[in-house]
Tab-separated table of C-alpha atoms in Angstrom:
chain	number	residue	atom	x	y	z
O	1	MET	CA	85.830	165.526	62.824
O	2	LYS	CA	81.906	166.260	62.002
O	3	THR	CA	80.920	164.828	58.428
O	4	ILE	CA	80.313	167.552	55.805
O	5	GLY	CA	77.358	167.065	53.251
O	6	LEU	CA	78.108	168.353	49.804
O	7	ILE	CA	74.956	168.666	47.707
O	8	GLY	CA	76.878	168.663	44.302
O	9	GLY	CA	76.936	167.868	40.711
O	10	MET	CA	76.198	171.150	39.732
O	11	SER	CA	78.248	170.770	37.921
O	12	TRP	CA	80.630	167.335	38.814
O	13	GLU	CA	83.884	169.062	37.306
O	14	SER	CA	83.398	171.954	40.059
O	15	THR	CA	82.465	169.103	42.700
O	16	ALA	CA	85.120	166.849	42.206
O	17	VAL	CA	87.295	170.184	43.049
O	18	TYR	CA	85.386	170.777	46.241
O	19	TYR	CA	86.277	166.695	47.077
O	20	ARG	CA	89.843	167.652	46.765
O	21	ARG	CA	90.283	171.049	48.168
O	22	ILE	CA	88.278	169.985	51.377
O	23	ASN	CA	90.683	166.673	51.429
O	24	GLU	CA	94.021	168.447	50.812
O	25	SER	CA	92.888	170.982	53.673
O	26	VAL	CA	92.303	168.285	56.283
O	27	ARG	CA	95.259	166.512	55.101
O	28	ALA	CA	97.188	169.624	55.457
O	29	LEU	CA	95.783	170.439	59.129
O	30	ARG	CA	95.836	166.639	60.689
O	31	GLY	CA	98.964	165.398	59.037
O	32	GLY	CA	99.368	161.822	58.157
O	33	LEU	CA	96.452	159.644	56.595
O	34	HIS	CA	94.006	161.705	57.302
O	35	SER	CA	90.894	162.869	55.308
O	36	ALA	CA	87.506	164.469	55.285
O	37	GLU	CA	84.456	163.047	56.271
O	38	ILE	CA	82.239	163.618	53.712
O	39	ALA	CA	78.707	162.799	52.255
O	40	LEU	CA	77.844	163.635	48.976
O	41	ARG	CA	74.978	164.090	47.150
O	42	SER	CA	75.253	164.527	43.121
O	43	LEU	CA	72.593	165.630	41.215
O	44	ASP	CA	72.139	165.248	37.582
O	45	PHE	CA	72.612	168.996	36.492
O	46	ASN	CA	71.018	168.705	33.704
O	47	ARG	CA	67.584	168.452	35.336
O	48	VAL	CA	69.017	171.186	37.721
O	49	VAL	CA	69.540	173.556	34.666
O	50	GLU	CA	65.559	173.030	33.350
O	51	LEU	CA	64.341	174.114	36.306
O	52	GLN	CA	66.779	177.251	35.965
O	53	LYS	CA	65.441	178.116	32.472
O	54	ALA	CA	62.139	177.576	33.220
O	55	GLY	CA	62.380	179.534	35.900
O	56	ARG	CA	61.048	176.935	38.784
O	57	TRP	CA	63.377	178.204	41.072
O	58	GLU	CA	60.611	176.936	43.920
O	59	ASP	CA	61.087	173.388	42.325
O	60	ALA	CA	64.464	173.714	42.462
O	61	GLY	CA	64.680	174.591	46.133
O	62	THR	CA	62.405	171.272	46.780
O	63	LEU	CA	64.973	169.404	45.166
O	64	LEU	CA	68.401	170.367	46.672
O	65	GLY	CA	66.323	170.866	49.573
O	66	GLU	CA	65.374	167.095	49.794
O	67	ALA	CA	68.891	166.353	48.662
O	68	GLY	CA	70.216	168.269	51.825
O	69	ALA	CA	67.646	166.416	53.778
O	70	GLY	CA	68.840	163.125	52.951
O	71	LEU	CA	72.611	163.997	54.110
O	72	ALA	CA	71.566	165.309	57.152
O	73	ARG	CA	69.958	161.817	57.540
O	74	GLY	CA	72.981	160.109	56.454
O	75	GLY	CA	74.880	162.261	59.139
O	76	ALA	CA	75.808	165.042	57.818
O	77	ALA	CA	76.459	167.836	60.463
O	78	CYS	CA	76.455	170.632	58.069
O	79	VAL	CA	75.190	170.988	53.914
O	80	LEU	CA	77.020	172.997	51.206
O	81	ILE	CA	75.638	173.805	47.977
O	82	CYS	CA	78.432	173.112	45.676
O	83	THR	CA	77.243	175.924	42.759
O	84	ASN	CA	76.975	179.582	43.628
O	85	THR	CA	73.872	180.094	41.285
O	86	MET	CA	71.702	177.801	43.239
O	87	HIS	CA	72.315	179.655	46.373
O	88	LEU	CA	69.111	181.817	44.950
O	89	VAL	CA	67.289	178.583	47.169
O	90	SER	CA	69.579	178.755	49.879
O	91	GLU	CA	66.890	179.304	52.327
O	92	PRO	CA	64.151	176.347	51.759
O	93	VAL	CA	67.202	174.084	51.536
O	94	ALA	CA	68.372	175.011	54.849
O	95	ARG	CA	65.235	174.609	55.689
O	96	LEU	CA	64.892	171.619	55.052
O	97	SER	CA	68.183	170.140	55.281
O	98	GLY	CA	67.446	170.797	59.237
O	99	VAL	CA	71.228	171.584	59.172
O	100	PRO	CA	73.759	174.643	59.086
O	101	LEU	CA	73.998	175.767	56.020
O	102	ILE	CA	77.215	176.936	55.044
O	103	ASP	CA	76.848	179.854	52.662
O	104	ILE	CA	78.874	180.755	49.936
O	105	ILE	CA	77.944	184.216	49.440
O	106	ASP	CA	78.405	185.399	53.086
O	107	GLU	CA	82.222	183.312	53.263
O	108	THR	CA	83.128	185.098	50.265
O	109	ALA	CA	81.666	188.649	51.694
O	110	ALA	CA	83.508	187.770	54.690
O	111	ALA	CA	86.580	187.078	53.278
O	112	LEU	CA	86.528	190.140	50.599
O	113	LYS	CA	85.829	192.563	54.133
O	114	ALA	CA	88.652	190.894	55.946
O	115	ASP	CA	90.802	192.445	52.742
O	116	GLY	CA	89.266	195.859	52.636
O	117	ARG	CA	87.482	195.265	49.288
O	118	ARG	CA	84.334	196.882	49.047
O	119	ASN	CA	83.269	196.939	44.910
O	120	PRO	CA	84.177	193.257	43.474
O	121	LEU	CA	83.790	192.261	39.844
O	122	LEU	CA	81.461	189.361	39.725
O	123	LEU	CA	82.102	187.065	37.152
O	124	ALA	CA	79.441	184.276	37.000
O	125	THR	CA	76.452	182.970	35.295
O	126	ARG	CA	73.651	185.061	34.287
O	127	TYR	CA	71.640	183.980	36.586
O	128	THR	CA	73.752	184.816	39.364
O	129	MET	CA	75.168	188.533	37.858
O	130	GLU	CA	71.486	189.545	36.376
O	131	HIS	CA	68.800	188.075	38.958
O	132	GLY	CA	69.933	189.998	42.026
O	133	PHE	CA	69.911	187.760	44.957
O	134	TYR	CA	73.474	187.868	45.179
O	135	ALA	CA	74.089	191.552	45.142
O	136	GLU	CA	71.322	192.218	47.758
O	137	ARG	CA	73.090	189.554	49.802
O	138	MET	CA	76.717	191.017	49.226
O	139	ALA	CA	74.795	194.771	50.037
O	140	ARG	CA	74.083	193.197	53.422
O	141	HIS	CA	77.595	193.150	54.305
O	142	GLY	CA	78.266	196.420	52.591
O	143	ILE	CA	79.841	195.094	49.567
O	144	SER	CA	78.575	196.916	46.301
O	145	VAL	CA	79.003	194.273	43.546
O	146	THR	CA	79.818	195.292	39.713
O	147	VAL	CA	78.885	192.860	36.861
O	148	PRO	CA	80.344	193.374	33.286
O	149	GLU	CA	78.725	194.897	30.477
O	150	CYS	CA	75.611	192.772	28.743
O	151	ASP	CA	77.605	191.495	25.856
O	152	ALA	CA	80.215	190.065	28.133
O	153	ARG	CA	78.008	188.675	30.574
O	154	GLY	CA	76.848	186.732	27.793
O	155	ILE	CA	80.387	185.659	27.081
O	156	VAL	CA	80.591	184.665	30.666
O	157	HIS	CA	77.297	182.499	30.943
O	158	ASP	CA	78.392	180.845	27.736
O	159	ILE	CA	81.665	179.675	28.546
O	160	ILE	CA	80.614	178.425	31.608
O	161	PHE	CA	78.091	176.049	30.538
O	162	ASP	CA	79.437	175.432	26.824
O	163	GLU	CA	82.759	174.161	28.130
O	164	LEU	CA	83.898	174.609	31.632
O	165	CYS	CA	80.836	172.448	32.940
O	166	GLN	CA	81.653	169.878	29.741
O	167	GLY	CA	84.986	169.966	30.950
O	168	LEU	CA	86.706	172.080	28.549
O	169	VAL	CA	88.633	174.519	29.259
O	170	GLU	CA	90.213	176.883	26.429
O	171	ASP	CA	93.138	179.274	26.332
O	172	GLY	CA	90.847	181.468	24.400
O	173	SER	CA	88.562	181.856	26.699
O	174	ARG	CA	90.736	182.740	29.239
O	175	ARG	CA	92.007	185.269	27.422
O	176	ARG	CA	88.506	186.624	27.059
O	177	TYR	CA	87.940	186.546	30.772
O	178	LEU	CA	90.896	188.494	31.342
O	179	ASP	CA	90.028	190.969	28.578
O	180	ILE	CA	86.970	191.769	30.377
O	181	ILE	CA	88.385	192.074	34.141
O	182	GLU	CA	90.967	194.669	32.155
O	183	GLN	CA	87.846	196.243	30.933
O	184	SER	CA	86.075	196.447	33.898
O	185	ARG	CA	89.303	198.202	36.257
O	186	ALA	CA	88.134	201.630	34.528
O	187	ARG	CA	84.587	201.639	36.560
O	188	GLY	CA	86.702	201.305	39.880
O	189	VAL	CA	86.269	198.109	40.953
O	190	ASP	CA	88.791	196.945	43.382
O	191	SER	CA	88.907	192.976	42.895
O	192	VAL	CA	87.443	189.954	41.036
O	193	ILE	CA	84.644	187.473	42.250
O	194	LEU	CA	85.238	183.992	41.041
O	195	GLY	CA	81.195	183.415	41.320
O	196	CYS	CA	80.881	180.197	39.208
O	197	THR	CA	82.368	177.356	40.666
O	198	GLU	CA	83.839	175.847	37.689
O	199	ILE	CA	85.867	179.460	36.887
O	200	SER	CA	88.744	178.345	39.004
O	201	LEU	CA	89.576	175.477	36.009
O	202	LEU	CA	89.960	178.442	33.658
O	203	VAL	CA	91.728	181.165	35.669
O	204	ASP	CA	94.010	181.537	38.810
O	205	PRO	CA	92.577	183.850	40.884
O	206	ASN	CA	96.116	184.862	41.814
O	207	SER	CA	97.421	185.706	38.113
O	208	LEU	CA	94.635	188.339	37.998
O	209	PRO	CA	95.184	191.749	36.837
O	210	LEU	CA	93.229	192.679	40.054
O	211	PRO	CA	92.821	190.871	43.431
O	212	GLY	CA	90.786	187.815	42.937
O	213	TYR	CA	88.804	185.745	45.267
O	214	ASP	CA	87.752	182.035	44.150
O	215	SER	CA	84.695	181.173	45.926
O	216	THR	CA	85.332	177.625	45.233
O	217	ALA	CA	88.380	177.395	47.648
O	218	ILE	CA	86.589	179.958	50.179
O	219	HIS	CA	83.808	177.610	50.536
O	220	ALA	CA	85.160	174.878	50.710
O	221	ASP	CA	88.631	175.844	53.467
O	222	ALA	CA	84.744	177.061	55.299
O	223	ALA	CA	83.720	173.544	55.659
O	224	VAL	CA	86.925	172.368	56.778
O	225	ARG	CA	86.987	175.066	59.946
O	226	PHE	CA	83.195	174.311	60.456
O	227	ALA	CA	84.231	170.335	60.719
O	228	LEU	CA	87.614	170.857	62.664
O	229	ALA	CA	85.899	173.519	65.078
O	230	GLU	CA	87.078	171.920	67.817
O	231	GLU	CA	90.433	170.751	67.210
O	232	LEU	CA	91.398	174.369	65.754
O	233	GLU	CA	89.858	175.838	68.914
O	234	ARG	CA	92.236	173.170	71.248
O	235	ALA	CA	94.769	173.935	68.414
O	236	ALA	CA	94.859	177.895	69.077
């Protein structure tokens, strides 16, 4: 088994989901008392948020890249950025880490394409919905991303930072997300991307009015496939 490197803490609420999902998947595949070999560098999210707000993406890339390099020195065979938004700086992180970076956007696109989805609604932070990097990357895979209207984007973003990243899961916020999805159906979307790693704490992707794709689960499962690639190939 290869060691999985996690750049986490953004927020730690979702990083905990990664840790559980990866270990549950390894146990399901290998049985018994098996668990994943994981190296985790958990950053201070407040520091990252300050860089986001200031638009200091180059500095953010260096911060995460140095974390990835540390994981690689510690034996990680790959790295994951455990957040969608910070994939804005995935290129410098991959370069500085020096090991394969398993990309959440590419993996989510692959899951959509496998199911024939081409026009998903993206629910994420404002940075992810509005910056352009996410839509551009999805377009390379032939997928056209739709985002909520302006006011709804603000609602989605605020619930992520003011509630989910702080461990608050509110029924009223769940209803607001579901309302936003319903409103977007008229715009021709065929699916929903939970494009922030905390959103799965609020809504179940399998209980939405449209097919849902949980980017956190997709990303974690890709890491397990990487770590167990040789075993899975022998078993095929």
